[in-house]
Short mmCIF file of C-alpha atoms in Angstrom, two decimals:
data_model
loop_
_atom_site.label_atom_id
_atom_site.label_comp_id
_atom_site.label_asym_id
_atom_site.label_seq_id
_atom_site.Cartn_x
_atom_site.Cartn_y
_atom_site.Cartn_z
CA GLU A 27 -41.94 -28.70 21.95
CA PRO A 28 -40.30 -31.88 20.60
CA GLU A 29 -37.92 -33.63 22.96
CA VAL A 30 -35.28 -36.29 22.91
CA THR A 31 -36.41 -39.26 24.97
CA GLN A 32 -34.32 -42.01 26.54
CA THR A 33 -35.12 -45.38 28.07
CA PRO A 34 -34.68 -46.74 30.61
CA SER A 35 -34.19 -43.92 33.09
CA HIS A 36 -32.16 -46.24 35.31
CA GLN A 37 -30.46 -49.51 34.41
CA VAL A 38 -28.79 -51.77 36.94
CA THR A 39 -26.64 -54.58 35.61
CA GLN A 40 -24.00 -57.03 36.69
CA MET A 41 -20.43 -56.61 35.54
CA GLY A 42 -19.85 -58.44 32.29
CA GLN A 43 -23.44 -58.19 31.12
CA GLU A 44 -24.53 -56.48 27.93
CA VAL A 45 -26.74 -53.41 28.10
CA ILE A 46 -28.57 -51.46 25.44
CA LEU A 47 -29.49 -47.87 26.08
CA ARG A 48 -32.19 -46.43 23.89
CA CYS A 49 -32.82 -42.96 22.58
CA VAL A 50 -35.50 -41.48 20.37
CA PRO A 51 -34.09 -38.30 18.83
CA ILE A 52 -36.26 -35.43 17.65
CA SER A 53 -37.99 -36.62 14.50
CA ASN A 54 -36.43 -34.39 11.83
CA HIS A 55 -32.94 -34.51 13.31
CA LEU A 56 -30.15 -36.16 11.37
CA TYR A 57 -27.11 -36.07 13.65
CA PHE A 58 -27.00 -38.06 16.85
CA TYR A 59 -24.64 -38.15 19.77
CA TRP A 60 -23.92 -40.06 22.94
CA TYR A 61 -22.24 -38.43 25.91
CA ARG A 62 -21.57 -39.81 29.35
CA GLN A 63 -21.05 -38.24 32.74
CA ILE A 64 -19.44 -40.17 35.56
CA LEU A 65 -20.74 -38.97 38.93
CA GLY A 66 -19.01 -35.73 39.89
CA GLN A 67 -17.13 -35.44 36.61
CA LYS A 68 -17.54 -33.57 33.35
CA VAL A 69 -19.81 -34.50 30.48
CA GLU A 70 -17.70 -36.41 27.95
CA PHE A 71 -18.31 -37.00 24.27
CA LEU A 72 -18.53 -40.65 23.24
CA VAL A 73 -19.65 -40.81 19.63
CA SER A 74 -21.43 -38.97 16.84
CA PHE A 75 -23.51 -40.66 14.16
CA TYR A 76 -24.81 -39.51 10.81
CA ASN A 77 -26.21 -41.27 7.76
CA ASN A 78 -25.97 -44.65 9.47
CA GLU A 79 -22.28 -44.25 10.16
CA ILE A 80 -20.10 -43.18 13.03
CA SER A 81 -18.78 -39.69 12.25
CA GLU A 82 -16.41 -39.42 15.16
CA LYS A 83 -15.67 -41.35 18.32
CA SER A 84 -13.64 -40.61 21.39
CA GLU A 85 -10.95 -42.81 22.90
CA ILE A 86 -13.51 -43.87 25.50
CA PHE A 87 -15.59 -45.49 22.75
CA ASP A 88 -13.64 -48.71 22.48
CA ASP A 89 -14.62 -52.09 21.03
CA GLN A 90 -17.02 -52.72 23.89
CA PHE A 91 -19.27 -49.93 22.61
CA SER A 92 -21.41 -49.84 19.51
CA VAL A 93 -24.19 -47.65 18.19
CA GLU A 94 -27.02 -48.40 15.86
CA ARG A 95 -30.06 -46.80 14.33
CA PRO A 96 -32.15 -49.93 13.89
CA ASP A 97 -35.20 -48.14 12.51
CA GLY A 98 -36.30 -44.63 11.64
CA SER A 99 -36.72 -43.50 15.19
CA ASN A 100 -34.44 -45.26 17.67
CA PHE A 101 -30.75 -44.67 18.28
CA THR A 102 -29.09 -47.18 20.57
CA LEU A 103 -25.85 -47.50 22.50
CA LYS A 104 -24.74 -51.02 23.31
CA ILE A 105 -22.09 -51.91 25.84
CA ARG A 106 -21.11 -55.51 25.25
CA SER A 107 -19.46 -56.45 28.52
CA THR A 108 -19.99 -53.83 31.18
CA LYS A 109 -17.30 -52.84 33.64
CA LEU A 110 -17.67 -51.12 37.00
CA GLU A 111 -16.21 -47.95 35.48
CA ASP A 112 -19.03 -47.81 32.93
CA SER A 113 -21.34 -46.66 35.72
CA ALA A 114 -22.42 -43.18 34.66
CA MET A 115 -25.22 -41.08 33.26
CA TYR A 116 -25.51 -41.54 29.51
CA PHE A 117 -27.03 -38.71 27.52
CA CYS A 118 -28.26 -38.83 23.97
CA ALA A 119 -28.36 -35.63 21.92
CA SER A 120 -29.42 -34.68 18.41
CA ILE A 121 -29.35 -31.81 15.94
CA ASN A 122 -31.13 -31.32 12.65
CA TYR A 123 -28.13 -30.18 10.60
CA ARG A 124 -24.42 -29.83 11.11
CA GLY A 125 -23.58 -26.35 12.25
CA SER A 126 -26.87 -26.06 14.09
CA ASP A 127 -26.14 -24.33 17.31
CA THR A 128 -28.14 -26.41 19.72
CA GLN A 129 -27.61 -29.99 20.68
CA TYR A 130 -30.80 -31.12 22.39
CA PHE A 131 -30.10 -33.50 25.23
CA GLY A 132 -32.33 -36.29 26.41
CA PRO A 133 -33.02 -36.81 30.13
CA GLY A 134 -30.33 -39.46 30.41
CA THR A 135 -30.04 -43.07 31.51
CA ARG A 136 -28.31 -43.79 34.80
CA LEU A 137 -26.30 -46.98 34.37
CA THR A 138 -25.18 -48.75 37.51
CA VAL A 139 -22.79 -51.68 37.10
CA LEU A 140 -22.48 -53.92 40.14
CA GLN B 1496 -5.84 -31.96 24.23
CA LYS B 1497 -8.60 -29.40 23.84
CA GLU B 1498 -9.68 -28.18 27.24
CA VAL B 1499 -12.40 -26.10 28.76
CA GLU B 1500 -11.65 -24.82 32.23
CA GLN B 1501 -14.03 -23.62 34.89
CA ASN B 1502 -13.75 -22.91 38.58
CA SER B 1503 -15.66 -25.73 40.29
CA GLY B 1504 -16.98 -23.46 43.03
CA PRO B 1505 -19.25 -23.43 44.86
CA LEU B 1506 -20.02 -19.82 44.08
CA SER B 1507 -22.36 -18.53 46.75
CA VAL B 1508 -24.37 -15.36 46.15
CA PRO B 1509 -27.33 -13.84 47.99
CA GLU B 1510 -30.72 -13.70 46.34
CA GLY B 1511 -30.99 -10.67 44.08
CA ALA B 1512 -27.26 -10.39 43.47
CA ILE B 1513 -25.36 -10.84 40.21
CA ALA B 1514 -23.64 -14.20 39.76
CA SER B 1515 -20.60 -14.20 37.49
CA LEU B 1516 -19.39 -17.48 36.01
CA ASN B 1517 -16.21 -17.78 34.00
CA CYS B 1518 -14.74 -20.19 31.51
CA THR B 1519 -11.56 -20.40 29.44
CA TYR B 1520 -10.89 -22.65 26.47
CA SER B 1521 -7.71 -23.80 24.81
CA ASP B 1522 -8.66 -24.38 21.16
CA ARG B 1523 -8.40 -21.15 19.18
CA VAL B 1524 -10.45 -22.53 16.28
CA SER B 1525 -13.52 -22.87 18.53
CA GLN B 1526 -16.45 -21.06 16.99
CA SER B 1527 -19.48 -21.71 19.14
CA PHE B 1528 -19.85 -21.39 22.87
CA PHE B 1529 -22.61 -22.51 25.15
CA TRP B 1530 -23.74 -22.30 28.72
CA TYR B 1531 -25.78 -25.20 30.04
CA ARG B 1532 -27.48 -25.47 33.39
CA GLN B 1533 -27.54 -28.86 35.08
CA TYR B 1534 -29.55 -29.71 38.14
CA SER B 1535 -28.38 -32.66 40.19
CA GLY B 1536 -29.20 -35.94 38.44
CA LYS B 1537 -30.63 -34.19 35.38
CA SER B 1538 -29.43 -33.57 31.84
CA PRO B 1539 -27.78 -30.35 30.65
CA GLU B 1540 -30.24 -27.65 29.65
CA LEU B 1541 -29.12 -24.95 27.23
CA ILE B 1542 -29.18 -21.45 28.73
CA MET B 1543 -27.24 -19.38 26.21
CA SER B 1544 -25.23 -19.69 23.04
CA ILE B 1545 -22.78 -17.09 21.76
CA TYR B 1546 -20.66 -16.94 18.61
CA SER B 1547 -19.31 -13.40 18.27
CA ASN B 1548 -17.16 -11.28 20.50
CA GLY B 1549 -19.12 -9.09 22.87
CA ASP B 1550 -22.23 -9.50 24.94
CA LYS B 1551 -25.46 -11.35 24.31
CA GLU B 1552 -28.40 -10.82 26.62
CA ASP B 1553 -31.44 -13.00 27.19
CA GLY B 1554 -33.62 -12.02 30.10
CA ARG B 1555 -31.60 -12.19 33.31
CA PHE B 1556 -28.70 -13.89 31.53
CA THR B 1557 -25.81 -12.25 29.69
CA ALA B 1558 -23.10 -14.21 27.94
CA GLN B 1559 -19.81 -12.51 27.15
CA LEU B 1560 -17.21 -13.75 24.69
CA ASN B 1561 -13.64 -12.62 24.16
CA LYS B 1562 -11.98 -14.79 21.53
CA ALA B 1563 -8.63 -13.02 21.81
CA SER B 1564 -8.46 -13.98 25.48
CA GLN B 1565 -10.24 -17.31 24.89
CA TYR B 1566 -12.68 -16.42 27.60
CA VAL B 1567 -16.44 -16.85 27.99
CA SER B 1568 -18.53 -15.69 30.89
CA LEU B 1569 -22.13 -15.84 32.06
CA LEU B 1570 -23.75 -13.21 34.22
CA ILE B 1571 -26.98 -13.97 36.03
CA ARG B 1572 -28.76 -10.86 37.28
CA ASP B 1573 -31.24 -10.86 40.12
CA SER B 1574 -30.17 -14.36 41.13
CA GLN B 1575 -32.92 -16.58 42.51
CA PRO B 1576 -32.66 -19.69 44.70
CA SER B 1577 -34.02 -21.64 41.72
CA ASP B 1578 -30.85 -20.67 39.82
CA SER B 1579 -28.88 -22.89 42.20
CA ALA B 1580 -27.38 -25.52 39.92
CA THR B 1581 -24.16 -26.44 38.17
CA TYR B 1582 -23.38 -24.30 35.13
CA LEU B 1583 -21.50 -26.01 32.34
CA CYS B 1584 -19.47 -24.17 29.77
CA ALA B 1585 -19.23 -26.02 26.45
CA VAL B 1586 -17.33 -25.32 23.27
CA LEU B 1587 -17.85 -26.52 19.72
CA GLY B 1588 -14.76 -26.66 17.59
CA ASN B 1589 -14.28 -27.72 14.00
CA THR B 1590 -16.08 -30.96 14.61
CA ASP B 1591 -19.59 -31.25 15.98
CA LYS B 1592 -18.74 -32.63 19.38
CA LEU B 1593 -19.24 -30.48 22.43
CA ILE B 1594 -16.33 -30.19 24.83
CA PHE B 1595 -17.52 -29.44 28.35
CA GLY B 1596 -15.88 -27.92 31.35
CA THR B 1597 -16.30 -29.51 34.75
CA GLY B 1598 -18.94 -26.95 35.68
CA THR B 1599 -19.30 -24.32 38.38
CA ARG B 1600 -21.72 -25.01 41.20
CA LEU B 1601 -23.81 -21.94 42.00
CA GLN B 1602 -25.62 -21.56 45.30
CA VAL B 1603 -28.10 -18.71 45.70
CA PHE B 1604 -29.13 -18.25 49.29
CA PRO B 1605 -32.26 -16.38 50.42
#
């Protein structure tokens, strides 16, 4: 069964550094999402992406965040200058068409900002 | 602010019992409802989806939806220790972002 994959599984960085989290969505999927989950808290929507554009973003997704689909397979989340409060699990998800009932989640990247 | 509310638990049930997990949501235009299971340190895994009022059964799992009461529940029959996890209720509204509750931690003891 096709899966969403994410790399790295764990990223440790110093405050103020830039990080790029990578996702490879399921190959025929067209809509992509990033969610994050701070330890002990709920899963929160960050951004959705379709047709090389952001469809929707939450108030968490400020100017420090950006997303990109640099080629036909990868979907990336960049945090320009990390803060301590960016420490969280980041999950990528994808669906093949809008209205599809199942968002398939990747295994996540644990980001630790020191 | 669109909210999804769950009791954080833990809900402790003996092996073989029925576990009942509940969720309420605030946005009346919500159309799709999901239960995800999340083991510690892992990503959410879809257990059930439900769209219409009533019950939907899949193996040991039954999802129940009452749109008038804005209430979704998940029943797990014959609970097993391997069912011990956090169960996340999620709602899809008129956009395609999932709104999650905080989750209910279920503990099934032998």
